[in-house]
Protein backbone atom coordinates (compact mmCIF):
# COMPACT_ATOMS: atom_id res chain seq x y z
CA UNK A 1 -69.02 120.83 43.03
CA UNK A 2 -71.86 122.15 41.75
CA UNK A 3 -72.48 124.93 39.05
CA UNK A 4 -75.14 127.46 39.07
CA UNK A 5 -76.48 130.43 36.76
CA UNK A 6 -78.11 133.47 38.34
CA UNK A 7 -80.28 135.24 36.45
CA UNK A 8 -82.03 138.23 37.21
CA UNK A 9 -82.95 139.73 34.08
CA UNK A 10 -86.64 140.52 32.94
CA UNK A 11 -87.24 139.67 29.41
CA UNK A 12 -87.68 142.64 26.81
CA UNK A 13 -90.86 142.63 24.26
CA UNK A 14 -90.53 144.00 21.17
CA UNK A 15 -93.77 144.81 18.94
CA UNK A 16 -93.99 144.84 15.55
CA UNK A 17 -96.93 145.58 12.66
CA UNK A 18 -97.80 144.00 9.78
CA UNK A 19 -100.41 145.61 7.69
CA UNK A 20 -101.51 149.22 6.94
CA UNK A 21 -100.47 152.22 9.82
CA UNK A 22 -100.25 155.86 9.80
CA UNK A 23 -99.08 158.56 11.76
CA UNK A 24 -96.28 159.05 14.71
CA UNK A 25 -95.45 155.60 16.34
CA UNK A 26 -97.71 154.17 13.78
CA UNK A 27 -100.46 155.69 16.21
CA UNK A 28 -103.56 155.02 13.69
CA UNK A 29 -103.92 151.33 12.59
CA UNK A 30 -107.30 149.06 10.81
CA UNK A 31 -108.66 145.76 11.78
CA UNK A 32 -106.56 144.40 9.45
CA UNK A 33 -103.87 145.03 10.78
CA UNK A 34 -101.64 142.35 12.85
CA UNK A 35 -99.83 143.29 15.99
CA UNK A 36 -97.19 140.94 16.89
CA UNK A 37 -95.47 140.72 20.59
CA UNK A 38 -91.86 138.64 20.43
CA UNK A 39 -89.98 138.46 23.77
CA UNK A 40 -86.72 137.45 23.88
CA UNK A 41 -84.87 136.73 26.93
CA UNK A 42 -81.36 137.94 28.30
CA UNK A 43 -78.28 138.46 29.64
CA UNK A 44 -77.54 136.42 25.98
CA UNK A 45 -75.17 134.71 28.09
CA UNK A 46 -77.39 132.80 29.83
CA UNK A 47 -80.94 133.30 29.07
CA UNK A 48 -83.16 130.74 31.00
CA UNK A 49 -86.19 131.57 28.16
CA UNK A 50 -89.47 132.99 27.94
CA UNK A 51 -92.22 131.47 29.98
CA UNK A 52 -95.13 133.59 29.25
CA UNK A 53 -96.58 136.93 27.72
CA UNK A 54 -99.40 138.70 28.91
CA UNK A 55 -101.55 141.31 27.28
CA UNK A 56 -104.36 143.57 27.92
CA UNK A 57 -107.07 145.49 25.37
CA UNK A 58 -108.50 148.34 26.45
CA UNK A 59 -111.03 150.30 24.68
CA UNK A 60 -112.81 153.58 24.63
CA UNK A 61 -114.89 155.52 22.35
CA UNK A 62 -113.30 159.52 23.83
CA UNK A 63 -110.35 158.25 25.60
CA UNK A 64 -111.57 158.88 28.72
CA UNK A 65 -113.61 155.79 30.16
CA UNK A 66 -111.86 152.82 29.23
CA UNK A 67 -113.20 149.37 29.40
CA UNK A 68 -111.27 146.02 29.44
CA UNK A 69 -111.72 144.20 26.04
CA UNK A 70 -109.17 141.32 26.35
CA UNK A 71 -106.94 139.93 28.73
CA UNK A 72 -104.41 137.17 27.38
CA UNK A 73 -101.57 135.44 28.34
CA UNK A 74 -99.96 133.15 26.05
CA UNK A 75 -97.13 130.80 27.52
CA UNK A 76 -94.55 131.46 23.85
CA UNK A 77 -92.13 133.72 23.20
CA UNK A 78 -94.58 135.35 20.57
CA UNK A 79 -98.29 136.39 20.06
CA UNK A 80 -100.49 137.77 17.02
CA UNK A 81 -103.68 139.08 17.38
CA UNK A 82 -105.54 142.49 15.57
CA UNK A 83 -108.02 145.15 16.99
CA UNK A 84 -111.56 144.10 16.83
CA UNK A 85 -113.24 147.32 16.95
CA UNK A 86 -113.15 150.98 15.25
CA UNK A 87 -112.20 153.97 18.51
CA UNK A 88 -109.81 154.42 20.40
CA UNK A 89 -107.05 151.11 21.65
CA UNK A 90 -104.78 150.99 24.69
CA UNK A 91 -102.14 147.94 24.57
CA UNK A 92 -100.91 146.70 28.03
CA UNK A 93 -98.49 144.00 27.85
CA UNK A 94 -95.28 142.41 29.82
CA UNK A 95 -93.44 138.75 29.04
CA UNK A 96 -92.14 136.52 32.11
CA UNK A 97 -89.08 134.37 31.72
CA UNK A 98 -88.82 131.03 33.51
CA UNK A 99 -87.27 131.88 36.74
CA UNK A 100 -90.25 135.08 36.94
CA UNK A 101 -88.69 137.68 35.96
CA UNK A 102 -91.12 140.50 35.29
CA UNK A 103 -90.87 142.79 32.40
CA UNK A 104 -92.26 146.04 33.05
CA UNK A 105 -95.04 147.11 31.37
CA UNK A 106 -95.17 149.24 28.50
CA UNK A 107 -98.38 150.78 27.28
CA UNK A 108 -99.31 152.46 24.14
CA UNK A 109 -102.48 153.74 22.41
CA UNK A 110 -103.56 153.59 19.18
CA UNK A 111 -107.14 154.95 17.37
CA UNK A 112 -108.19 152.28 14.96
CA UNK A 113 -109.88 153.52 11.88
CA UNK A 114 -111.33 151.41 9.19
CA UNK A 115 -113.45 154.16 7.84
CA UNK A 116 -112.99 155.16 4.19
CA UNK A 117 -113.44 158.88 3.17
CA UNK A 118 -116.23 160.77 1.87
CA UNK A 119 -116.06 162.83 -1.15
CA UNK A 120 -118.00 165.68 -2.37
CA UNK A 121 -118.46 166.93 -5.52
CA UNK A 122 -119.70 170.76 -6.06
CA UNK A 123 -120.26 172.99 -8.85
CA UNK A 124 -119.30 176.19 -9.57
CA UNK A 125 -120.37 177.87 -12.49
CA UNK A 126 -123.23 177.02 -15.06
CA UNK A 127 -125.06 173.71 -15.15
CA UNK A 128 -128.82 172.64 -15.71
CA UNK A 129 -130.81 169.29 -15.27
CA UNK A 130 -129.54 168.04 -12.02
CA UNK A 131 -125.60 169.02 -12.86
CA UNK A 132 -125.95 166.59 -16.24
CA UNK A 133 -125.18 169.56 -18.48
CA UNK A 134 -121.92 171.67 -17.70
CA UNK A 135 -120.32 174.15 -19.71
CA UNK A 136 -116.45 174.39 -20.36
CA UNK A 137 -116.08 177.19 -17.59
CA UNK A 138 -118.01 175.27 -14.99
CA UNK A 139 -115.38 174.60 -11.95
CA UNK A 140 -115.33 170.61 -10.31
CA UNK A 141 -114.54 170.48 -7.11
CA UNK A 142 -114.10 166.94 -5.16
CA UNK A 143 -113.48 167.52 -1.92
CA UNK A 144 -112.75 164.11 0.44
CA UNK A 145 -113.59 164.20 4.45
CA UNK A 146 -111.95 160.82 6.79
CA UNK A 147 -114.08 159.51 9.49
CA UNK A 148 -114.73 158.81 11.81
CA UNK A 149 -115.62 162.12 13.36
CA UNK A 150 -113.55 160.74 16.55
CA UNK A 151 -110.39 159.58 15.07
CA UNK A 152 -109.70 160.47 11.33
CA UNK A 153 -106.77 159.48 10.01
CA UNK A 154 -106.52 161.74 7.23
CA UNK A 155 -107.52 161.91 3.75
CA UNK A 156 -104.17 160.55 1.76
CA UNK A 157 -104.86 161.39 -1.63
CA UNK A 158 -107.66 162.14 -4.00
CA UNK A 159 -107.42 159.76 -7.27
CA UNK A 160 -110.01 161.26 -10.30
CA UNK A 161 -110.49 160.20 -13.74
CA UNK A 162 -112.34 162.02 -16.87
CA UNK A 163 -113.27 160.10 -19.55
CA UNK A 164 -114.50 161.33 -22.84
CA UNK A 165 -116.68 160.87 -25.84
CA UNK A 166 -117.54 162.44 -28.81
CA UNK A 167 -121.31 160.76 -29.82
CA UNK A 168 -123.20 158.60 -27.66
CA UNK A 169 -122.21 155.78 -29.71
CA UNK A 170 -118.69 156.74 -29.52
CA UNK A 171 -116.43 153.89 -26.88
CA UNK A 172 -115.11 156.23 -24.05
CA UNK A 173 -111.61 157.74 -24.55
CA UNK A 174 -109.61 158.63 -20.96
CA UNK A 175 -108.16 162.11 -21.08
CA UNK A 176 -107.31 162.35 -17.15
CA UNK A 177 -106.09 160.07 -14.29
CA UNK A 178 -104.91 162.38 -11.48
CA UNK A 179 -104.06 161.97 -8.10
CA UNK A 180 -103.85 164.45 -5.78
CA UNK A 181 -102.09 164.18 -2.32
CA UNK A 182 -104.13 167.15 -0.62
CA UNK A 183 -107.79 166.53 0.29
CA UNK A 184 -109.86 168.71 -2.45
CA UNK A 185 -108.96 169.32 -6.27
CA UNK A 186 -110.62 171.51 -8.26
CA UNK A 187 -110.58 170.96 -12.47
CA UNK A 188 -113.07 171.81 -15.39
CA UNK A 189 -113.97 169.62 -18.55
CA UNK A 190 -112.21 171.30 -21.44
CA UNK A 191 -113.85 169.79 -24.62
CA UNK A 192 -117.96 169.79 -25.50
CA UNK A 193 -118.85 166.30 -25.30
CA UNK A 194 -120.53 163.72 -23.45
């Protein structure tokens, strides 16, 4: 008499993150952040085990003409590896148990953005030498853009602080430490002062 298990079952891959995201499916994602692929095996019966998962990175600067970055297969149950590059990412990958059992592929995309944002500061109102010298009406406004151009991720929030000072000899005082969750803020100095 001799016993057998079948075993027919493609293993399933989950991914996970670990480090900063944004966005729907955590679409937008740095170079800093890791991307981890863990298999696991099944019927949980009677798994025979994970021999194997392969990966692909594509790359493309307008998602349109893709080029082939990496192609990996590890023989574990598990893999961690980052982005290398800024633009656009698409992840191929599939895990193999022991008896070959293919998992089907799943694909995603992802824009990877390391990019901090830009902010501009305008005046609106009264100033002279080179915006030095404000008056009490004159209007700040920071405004913050995300690059790249491409792929922004958004600007999250806007963080400002005023400081203030009486004489030149005076230490510095803080009066304001703001932060704004919208992408411009507009505010005016309310004291004469340095």
């Amino acid at each position: 008499v001799q016993e057998h298990i079948v075993e027919d079952t493609p293993p399933e891959t989950v991914k996970t993150f670990d480090g900063p995201t944004s966005g729907e499916n955590n679409y937008y994602v740095t170079t800093a952040t890791d991307i981890t692929l863990t298999a696991t095996d099944y019927p949980e019966n009677h798994p025979v085990g994970v021999d194997y998962i392969h990966y692909e990175v594509w790359w493309s600067e307008d998602e349109q003409n893709w080029e082939l970055r990496e192609n990996v297969t590890v023989y574990d149950d598990t893999v961690t590896f980052n982005f290398q590059e800024e633009s656009y990412h698409m992840l191929k990958w599939y895990a193999v148990d022991n008896l070959g059992n293919v998992e089907q592929t799943h694909v995603q995309y992802h824009a990877v953005e390391d990019t901090p944002p830009e902010t501009v500061k305008e005046f609106d109102g009264d100033t002279y030498e080179n915006d030095y010298y404000l008056t009490t009406d004159t209007q700040i406004t920071l405004t913050a853009v995300d690059g790249p151009e491409e792929h922004p991720v958004g600007v999250y929030y806007i963080n400002y602080e005023v400081w203030w000072k009486l004489n030149e000899e005076d230490p510095w005082t803080l009066l304001t430490n703001e932060t704004i969750t919208e992408n411009t803020v507009t505010f005016n100095f309310e004291e004469e002062s340095y």
